[in-house]
Tab-separated table of C-alpha atoms in Angstrom:
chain	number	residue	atom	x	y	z
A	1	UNK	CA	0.000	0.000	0.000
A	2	UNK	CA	2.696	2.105	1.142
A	3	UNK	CA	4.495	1.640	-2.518
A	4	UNK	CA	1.450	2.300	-4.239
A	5	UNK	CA	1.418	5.775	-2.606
A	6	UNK	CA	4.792	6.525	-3.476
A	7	UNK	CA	4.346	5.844	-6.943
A	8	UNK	CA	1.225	8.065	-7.175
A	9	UNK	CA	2.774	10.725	-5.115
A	10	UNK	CA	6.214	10.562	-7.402
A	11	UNK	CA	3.283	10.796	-10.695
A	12	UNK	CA	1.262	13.669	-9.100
A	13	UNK	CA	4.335	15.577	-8.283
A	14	UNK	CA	5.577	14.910	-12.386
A	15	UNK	CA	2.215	15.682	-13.569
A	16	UNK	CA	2.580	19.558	-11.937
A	17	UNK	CA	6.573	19.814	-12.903
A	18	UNK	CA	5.184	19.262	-16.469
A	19	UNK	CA	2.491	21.858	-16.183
A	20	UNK	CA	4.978	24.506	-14.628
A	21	UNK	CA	7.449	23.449	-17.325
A	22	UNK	CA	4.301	23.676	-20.153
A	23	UNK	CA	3.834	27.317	-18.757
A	24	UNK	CA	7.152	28.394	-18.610
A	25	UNK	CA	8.084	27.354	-21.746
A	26	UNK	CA	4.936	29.465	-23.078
A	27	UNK	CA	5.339	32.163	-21.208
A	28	UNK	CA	8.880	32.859	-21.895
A	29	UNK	CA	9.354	31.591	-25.789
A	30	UNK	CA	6.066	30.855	-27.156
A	31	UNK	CA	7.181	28.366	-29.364
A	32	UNK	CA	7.969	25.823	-30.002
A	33	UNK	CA	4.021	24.635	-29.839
A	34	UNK	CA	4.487	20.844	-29.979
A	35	UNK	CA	6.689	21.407	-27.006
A	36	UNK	CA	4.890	23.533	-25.226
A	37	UNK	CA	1.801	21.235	-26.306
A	38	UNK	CA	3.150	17.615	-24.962
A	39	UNK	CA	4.085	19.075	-21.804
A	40	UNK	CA	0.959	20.261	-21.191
A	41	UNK	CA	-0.918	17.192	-21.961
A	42	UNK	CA	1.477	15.449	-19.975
A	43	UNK	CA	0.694	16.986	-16.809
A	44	UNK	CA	-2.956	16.287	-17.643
A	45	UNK	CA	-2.361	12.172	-17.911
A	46	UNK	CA	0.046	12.345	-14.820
A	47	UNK	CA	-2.557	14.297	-13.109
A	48	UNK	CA	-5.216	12.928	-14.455
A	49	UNK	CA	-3.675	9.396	-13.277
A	50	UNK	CA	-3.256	10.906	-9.634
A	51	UNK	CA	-6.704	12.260	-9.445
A	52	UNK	CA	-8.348	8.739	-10.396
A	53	UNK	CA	-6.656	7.137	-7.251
A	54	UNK	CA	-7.493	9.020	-4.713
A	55	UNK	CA	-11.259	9.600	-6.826
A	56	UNK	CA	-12.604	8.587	-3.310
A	57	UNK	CA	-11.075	11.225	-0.968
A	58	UNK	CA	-12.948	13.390	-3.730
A	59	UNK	CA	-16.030	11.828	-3.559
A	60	UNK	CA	-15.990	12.430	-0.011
A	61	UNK	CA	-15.640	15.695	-0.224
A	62	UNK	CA	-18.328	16.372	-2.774
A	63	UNK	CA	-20.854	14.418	-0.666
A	64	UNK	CA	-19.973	15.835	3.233
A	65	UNK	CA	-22.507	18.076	4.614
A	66	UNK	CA	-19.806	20.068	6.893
A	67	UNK	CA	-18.076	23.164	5.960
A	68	UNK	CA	-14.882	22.052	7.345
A	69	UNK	CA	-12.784	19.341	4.930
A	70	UNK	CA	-8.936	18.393	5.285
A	71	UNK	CA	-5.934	19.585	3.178
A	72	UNK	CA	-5.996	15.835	1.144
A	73	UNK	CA	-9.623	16.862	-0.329
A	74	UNK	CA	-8.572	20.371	-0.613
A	75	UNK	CA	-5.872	19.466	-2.605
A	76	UNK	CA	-8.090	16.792	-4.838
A	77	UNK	CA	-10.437	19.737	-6.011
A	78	UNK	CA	-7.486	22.286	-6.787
A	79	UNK	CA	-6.053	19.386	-8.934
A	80	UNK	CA	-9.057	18.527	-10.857
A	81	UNK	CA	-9.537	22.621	-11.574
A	82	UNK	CA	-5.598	22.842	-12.720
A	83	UNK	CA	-6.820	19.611	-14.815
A	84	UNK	CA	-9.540	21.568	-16.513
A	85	UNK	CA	-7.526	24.872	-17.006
A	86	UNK	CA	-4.636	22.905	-18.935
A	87	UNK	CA	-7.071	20.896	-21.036
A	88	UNK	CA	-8.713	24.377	-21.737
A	89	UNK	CA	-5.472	26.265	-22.241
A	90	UNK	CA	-4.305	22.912	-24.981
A	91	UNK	CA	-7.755	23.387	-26.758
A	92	UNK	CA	-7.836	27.064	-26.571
A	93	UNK	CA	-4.217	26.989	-28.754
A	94	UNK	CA	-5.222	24.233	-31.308
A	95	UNK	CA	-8.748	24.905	-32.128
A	96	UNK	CA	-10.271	22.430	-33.829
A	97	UNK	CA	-13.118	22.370	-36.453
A	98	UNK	CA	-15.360	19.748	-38.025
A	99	UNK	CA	-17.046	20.983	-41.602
A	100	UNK	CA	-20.039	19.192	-41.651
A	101	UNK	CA	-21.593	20.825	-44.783
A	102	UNK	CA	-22.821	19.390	-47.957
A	103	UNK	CA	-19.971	21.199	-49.912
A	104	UNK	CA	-17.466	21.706	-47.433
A	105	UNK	CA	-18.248	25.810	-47.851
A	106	UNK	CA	-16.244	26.431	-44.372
A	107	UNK	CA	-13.431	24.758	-45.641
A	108	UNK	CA	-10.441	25.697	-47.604
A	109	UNK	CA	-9.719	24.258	-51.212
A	110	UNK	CA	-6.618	22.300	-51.237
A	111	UNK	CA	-5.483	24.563	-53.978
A	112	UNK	CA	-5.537	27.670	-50.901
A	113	UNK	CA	-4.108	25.485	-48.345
A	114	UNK	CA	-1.598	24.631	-50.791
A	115	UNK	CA	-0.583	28.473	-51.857
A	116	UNK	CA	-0.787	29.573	-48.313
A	117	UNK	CA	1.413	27.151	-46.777
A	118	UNK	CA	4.423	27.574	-49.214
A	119	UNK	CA	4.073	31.366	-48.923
A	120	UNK	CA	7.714	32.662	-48.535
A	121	UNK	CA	6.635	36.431	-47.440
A	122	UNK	CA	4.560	38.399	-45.183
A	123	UNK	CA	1.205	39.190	-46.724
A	124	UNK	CA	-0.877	42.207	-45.092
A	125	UNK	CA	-4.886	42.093	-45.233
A	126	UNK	CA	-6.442	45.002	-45.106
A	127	UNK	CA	-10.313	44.490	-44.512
A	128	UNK	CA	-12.414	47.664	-44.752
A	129	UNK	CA	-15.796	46.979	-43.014
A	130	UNK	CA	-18.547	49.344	-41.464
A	131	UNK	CA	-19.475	48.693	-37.883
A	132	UNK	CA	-22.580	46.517	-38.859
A	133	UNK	CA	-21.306	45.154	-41.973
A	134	UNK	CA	-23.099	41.592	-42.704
A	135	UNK	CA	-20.050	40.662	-44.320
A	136	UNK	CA	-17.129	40.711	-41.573
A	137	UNK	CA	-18.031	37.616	-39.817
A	138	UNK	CA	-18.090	35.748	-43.126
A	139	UNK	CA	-14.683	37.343	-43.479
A	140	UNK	CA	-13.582	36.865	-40.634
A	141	UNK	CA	-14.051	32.804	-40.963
A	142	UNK	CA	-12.342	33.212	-43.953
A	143	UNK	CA	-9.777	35.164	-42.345
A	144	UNK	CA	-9.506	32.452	-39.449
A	145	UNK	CA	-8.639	29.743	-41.577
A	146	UNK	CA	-5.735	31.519	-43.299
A	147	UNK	CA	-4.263	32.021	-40.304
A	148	UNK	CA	-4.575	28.333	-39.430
A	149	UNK	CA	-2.620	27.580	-42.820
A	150	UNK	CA	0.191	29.754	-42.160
A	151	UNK	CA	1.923	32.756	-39.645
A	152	UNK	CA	2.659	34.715	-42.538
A	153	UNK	CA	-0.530	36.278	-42.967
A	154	UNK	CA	-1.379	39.630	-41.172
A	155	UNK	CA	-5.250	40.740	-40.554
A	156	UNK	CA	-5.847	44.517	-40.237
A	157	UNK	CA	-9.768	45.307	-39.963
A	158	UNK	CA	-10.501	49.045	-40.761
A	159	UNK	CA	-13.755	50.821	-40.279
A	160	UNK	CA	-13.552	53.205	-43.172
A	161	UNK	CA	-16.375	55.607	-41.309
A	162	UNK	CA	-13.762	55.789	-38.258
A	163	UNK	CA	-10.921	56.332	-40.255
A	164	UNK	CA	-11.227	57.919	-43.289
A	165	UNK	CA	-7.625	59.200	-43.658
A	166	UNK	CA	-6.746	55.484	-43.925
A	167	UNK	CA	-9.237	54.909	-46.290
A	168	UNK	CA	-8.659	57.227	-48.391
A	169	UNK	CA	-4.626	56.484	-48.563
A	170	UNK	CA	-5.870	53.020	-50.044
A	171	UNK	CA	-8.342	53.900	-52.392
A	172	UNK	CA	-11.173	52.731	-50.784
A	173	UNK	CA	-14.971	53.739	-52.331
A	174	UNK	CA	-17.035	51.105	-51.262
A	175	UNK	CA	-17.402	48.825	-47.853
A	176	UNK	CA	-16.562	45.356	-47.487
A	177	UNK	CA	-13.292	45.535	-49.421
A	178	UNK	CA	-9.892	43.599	-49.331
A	179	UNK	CA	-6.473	45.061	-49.746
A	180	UNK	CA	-3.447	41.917	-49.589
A	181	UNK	CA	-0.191	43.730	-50.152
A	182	UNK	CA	3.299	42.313	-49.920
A	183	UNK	CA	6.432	44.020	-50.953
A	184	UNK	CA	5.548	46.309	-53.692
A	185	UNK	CA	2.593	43.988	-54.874
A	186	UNK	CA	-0.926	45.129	-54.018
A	187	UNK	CA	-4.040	43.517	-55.031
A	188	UNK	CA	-8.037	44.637	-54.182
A	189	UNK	CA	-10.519	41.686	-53.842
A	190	UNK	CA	-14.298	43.346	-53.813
A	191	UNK	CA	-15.980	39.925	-52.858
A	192	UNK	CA	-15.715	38.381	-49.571
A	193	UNK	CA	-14.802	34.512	-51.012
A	194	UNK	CA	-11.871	32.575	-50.790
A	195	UNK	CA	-12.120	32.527	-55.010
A	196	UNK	CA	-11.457	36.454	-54.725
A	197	UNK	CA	-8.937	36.162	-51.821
A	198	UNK	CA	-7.115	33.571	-53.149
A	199	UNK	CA	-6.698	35.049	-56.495
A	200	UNK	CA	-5.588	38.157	-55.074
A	201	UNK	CA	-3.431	36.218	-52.722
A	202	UNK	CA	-1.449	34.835	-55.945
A	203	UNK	CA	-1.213	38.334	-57.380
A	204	UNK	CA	0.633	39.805	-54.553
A	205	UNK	CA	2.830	36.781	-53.418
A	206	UNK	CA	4.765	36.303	-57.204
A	207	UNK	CA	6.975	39.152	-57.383
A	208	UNK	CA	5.821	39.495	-60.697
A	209	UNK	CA	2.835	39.193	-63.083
A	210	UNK	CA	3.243	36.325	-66.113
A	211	UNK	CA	1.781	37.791	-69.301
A	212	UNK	CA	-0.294	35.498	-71.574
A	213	UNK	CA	-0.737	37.407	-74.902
A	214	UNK	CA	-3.387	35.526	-77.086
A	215	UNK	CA	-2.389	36.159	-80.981
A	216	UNK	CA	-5.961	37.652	-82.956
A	217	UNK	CA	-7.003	39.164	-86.422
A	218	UNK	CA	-6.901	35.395	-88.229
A	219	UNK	CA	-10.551	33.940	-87.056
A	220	UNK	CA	-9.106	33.039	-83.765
A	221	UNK	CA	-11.904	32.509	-80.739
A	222	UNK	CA	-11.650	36.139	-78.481
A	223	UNK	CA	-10.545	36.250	-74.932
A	224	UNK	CA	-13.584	39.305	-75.265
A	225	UNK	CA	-16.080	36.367	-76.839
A	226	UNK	CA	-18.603	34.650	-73.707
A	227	UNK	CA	-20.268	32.662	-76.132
A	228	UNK	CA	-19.721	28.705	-75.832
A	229	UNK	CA	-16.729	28.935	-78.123
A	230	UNK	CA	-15.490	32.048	-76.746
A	231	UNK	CA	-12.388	31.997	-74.508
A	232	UNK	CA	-13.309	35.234	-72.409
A	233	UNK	CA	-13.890	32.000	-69.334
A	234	UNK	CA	-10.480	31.111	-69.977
A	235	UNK	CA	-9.145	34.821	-69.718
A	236	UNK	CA	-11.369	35.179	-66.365
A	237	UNK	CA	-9.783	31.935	-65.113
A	238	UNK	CA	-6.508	32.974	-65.789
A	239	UNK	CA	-6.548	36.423	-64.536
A	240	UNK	CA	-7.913	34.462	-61.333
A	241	UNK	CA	-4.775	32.854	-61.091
A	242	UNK	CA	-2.803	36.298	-61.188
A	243	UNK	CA	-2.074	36.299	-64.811
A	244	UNK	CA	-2.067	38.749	-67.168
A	245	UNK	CA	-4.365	37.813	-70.163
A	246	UNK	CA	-3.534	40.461	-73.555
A	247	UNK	CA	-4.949	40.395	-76.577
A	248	UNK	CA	-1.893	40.246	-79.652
A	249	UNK	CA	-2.224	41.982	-83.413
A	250	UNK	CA	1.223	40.689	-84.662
A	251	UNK	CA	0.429	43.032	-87.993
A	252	UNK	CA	0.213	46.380	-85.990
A	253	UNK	CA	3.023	45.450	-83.596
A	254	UNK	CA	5.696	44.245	-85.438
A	255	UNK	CA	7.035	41.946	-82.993
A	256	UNK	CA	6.195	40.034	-80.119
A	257	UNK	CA	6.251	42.866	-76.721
A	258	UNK	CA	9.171	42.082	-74.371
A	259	UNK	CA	6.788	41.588	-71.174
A	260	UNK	CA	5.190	38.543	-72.910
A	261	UNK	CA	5.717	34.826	-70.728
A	262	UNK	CA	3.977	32.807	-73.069
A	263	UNK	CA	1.892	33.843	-76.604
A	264	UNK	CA	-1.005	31.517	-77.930
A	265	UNK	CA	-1.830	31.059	-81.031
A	266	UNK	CA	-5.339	29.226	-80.812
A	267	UNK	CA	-6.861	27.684	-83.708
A	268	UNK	CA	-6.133	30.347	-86.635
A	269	UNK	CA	-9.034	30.112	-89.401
A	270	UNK	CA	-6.962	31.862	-92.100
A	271	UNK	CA	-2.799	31.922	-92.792
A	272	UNK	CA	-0.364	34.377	-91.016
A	273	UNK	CA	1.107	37.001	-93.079
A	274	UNK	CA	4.657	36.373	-93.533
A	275	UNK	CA	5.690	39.391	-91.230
A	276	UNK	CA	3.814	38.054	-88.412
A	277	UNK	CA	5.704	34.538	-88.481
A	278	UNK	CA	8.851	36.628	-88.573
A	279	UNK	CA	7.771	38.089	-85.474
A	280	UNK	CA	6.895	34.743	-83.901
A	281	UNK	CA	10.280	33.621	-85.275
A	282	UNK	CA	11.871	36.220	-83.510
A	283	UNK	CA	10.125	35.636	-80.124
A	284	UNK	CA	11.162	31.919	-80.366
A	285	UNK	CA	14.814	32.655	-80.797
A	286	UNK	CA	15.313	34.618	-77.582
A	287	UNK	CA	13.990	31.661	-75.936
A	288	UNK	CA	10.177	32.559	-76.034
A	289	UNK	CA	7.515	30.167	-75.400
A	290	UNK	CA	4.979	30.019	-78.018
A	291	UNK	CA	1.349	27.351	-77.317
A	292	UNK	CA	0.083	27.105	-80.775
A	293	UNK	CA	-3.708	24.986	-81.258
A	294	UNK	CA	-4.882	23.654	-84.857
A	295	UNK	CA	-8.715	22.823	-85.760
A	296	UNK	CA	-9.150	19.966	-87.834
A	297	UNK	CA	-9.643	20.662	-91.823
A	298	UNK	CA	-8.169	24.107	-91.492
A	299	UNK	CA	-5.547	25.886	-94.120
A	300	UNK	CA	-3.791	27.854	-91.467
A	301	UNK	CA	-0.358	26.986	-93.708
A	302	UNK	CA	2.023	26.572	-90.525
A	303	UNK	CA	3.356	23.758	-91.518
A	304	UNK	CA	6.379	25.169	-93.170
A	305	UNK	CA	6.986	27.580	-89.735
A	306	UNK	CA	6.528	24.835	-87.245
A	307	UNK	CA	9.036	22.124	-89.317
A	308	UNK	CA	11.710	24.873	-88.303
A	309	UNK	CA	11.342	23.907	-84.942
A	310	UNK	CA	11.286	20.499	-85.210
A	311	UNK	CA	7.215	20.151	-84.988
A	312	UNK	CA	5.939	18.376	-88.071
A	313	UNK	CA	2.528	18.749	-88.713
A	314	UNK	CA	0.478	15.708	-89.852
A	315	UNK	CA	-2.864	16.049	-91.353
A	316	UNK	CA	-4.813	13.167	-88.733
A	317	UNK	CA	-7.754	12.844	-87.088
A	318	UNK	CA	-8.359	11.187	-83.741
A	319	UNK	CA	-11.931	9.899	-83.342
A	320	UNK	CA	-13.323	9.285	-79.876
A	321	UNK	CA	-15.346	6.353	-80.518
A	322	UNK	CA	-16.501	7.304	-77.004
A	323	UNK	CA	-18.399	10.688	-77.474
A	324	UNK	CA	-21.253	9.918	-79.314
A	325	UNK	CA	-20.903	12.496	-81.673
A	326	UNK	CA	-21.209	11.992	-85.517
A	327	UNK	CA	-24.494	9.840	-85.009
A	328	UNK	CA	-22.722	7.080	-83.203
């Protein structure tokens, strides 16, 4: 019996050395977490371990009529509250939620969780919101689970009616706006979802914008065109993504502009004039990146261009025997 003391006594003394160490290490550092953490729960199993075998001393205590109790019960109830404060503190630091929804709407997309965590600078949010705003607390979930993803994002919320100097300095117009900034990059998202966020998040973490120039004037589908064959959802998708998305009229310019990442060429109804492939040409030899598309049964004539660099151009069809289209 007498061992069986000892060993509890030797586990109930642990289980506070690890909560003192658990608060120390907090209070001084602040990090490391998962140290900080497994302390913490630690002293809650030691404690917890201590508390369940002397449960009775405890129970007598709860259930004695008199005001007057001894040091032993005493002692039980001040270790079952330091129990419930270090279970609270752990929870209160790694908050944990359960999406439950149909769609998963108060969850991030992997693609976010993804661009957050391998951020590799400080972003700044700026969230301009009137006292009442119906918005903020939507933001604000959103804002939540950014912060969950990474330590380099900064929240600032800004009532524009209480400080209109600061409002002003960014532009602001409207409420329930979103200004991410990070070095010299600045983006505005106007609606308060992680599509607009997240976009704007891209925009501001590259240090600088890709340019997609899309090559027109030869019956090519428009990044302008919302029509089923019209690529303006492609452009909106891109510039989404924090690309720039220009339109390209080889036969005005000349050449190929010097800010252009990539040019597309896609699906050309009629041939290029001979100036314009020199101007591709060009672009290709200082190491340019050129996406070219050809429809079926179409004269475009770039054979000859694209067997200079290698491509040969064959005139075959694939058939999906699949798709059901053509009658079958």
């Amino acid at each position: 019996m007498e061992i069986r003391k000892t060993i509890t006594a030797v586990i109930g003394i642990l289980g506070i050395l690890f909560g003192l160490a658990g608060l120390f290490v907090y209070l001084i550092w602040g990090r490391p977490v998962w140290l900080y953490t497994t302390l913490e729960i630690l002293a809650v199993l030691h404690l917890g371990v201590f508390l369940i075998t002397h449960f009775e001393m405890l129970k007598d205590f709860s259930t004695r009529r008199s005001t007057k109790f001894g040091t032993n019960s005493a002692l039980m109830v001040v270790l079952f509250i330091a129990i419930l404060t270090i279970i609270n503190f752990i929870f209160a630091r790694h908050e944990v939620r359960f999406d439950l929804s149909d769609m998963g709407v108060f969850s991030l997309s992997p693609q976010t969780e993804s661009i957050l965590k391998n951020l590799d600078k400080e972003v700044k949010i700026t969230a301009f919101f009137a006292e009442q705003s119906k918005a903020k607390d939507r933001a604000n979930d959103l804002f939540d689970n950014y912060r969950k993803q990474t330590n380099k994002v900064k929240i600032v919320l800004i009532d524009p009616d209480k400080k209109p100097a600061i409002a002003k300095q960014y532009g602001i117009t409207d409420y329930d706006t979103v200004v991410l900034e990070s070095g010299d990059q600045s983006a505005t998202a106007r609606a308060i979802t992680e599509e607009a966020l997240t976009s704007a998040l891209i925009r501001v973490s590259r240090g600088s914008q890709k340019n997609i120039y899309f090559v027109e004037g030869h019956g090519e589908n428009s990044i302008d065109d919302t029509e089923r064959n019209g690529y303006a959802f492609l452009k909106d998708t891109l510039e989404k993504q924090g690309f720039g998305v220009k339109k390209l009229h080889l036969l005005s310019e000349k050449k190929v502009p010097e800010d252009a990442d990539v040019v597309i060429l896609a699906g050309p109804q009629r041939p290029l004039a001979e100036e314009e492939k020199t101007a591709l040409d060009d672009y290709l030899k200082k190491m340019g990146r050129l996406f070219i598309m050809v429809d079926p049964m179409v004269q475009a004539d770039l054979g000859p261009f694209l067997s200079k660099w290698g491509v040969i151009l064959e005139e075959d069809i694939i058939l999906d025997a699949t798709s059901g289209l053509g009658g079958a």
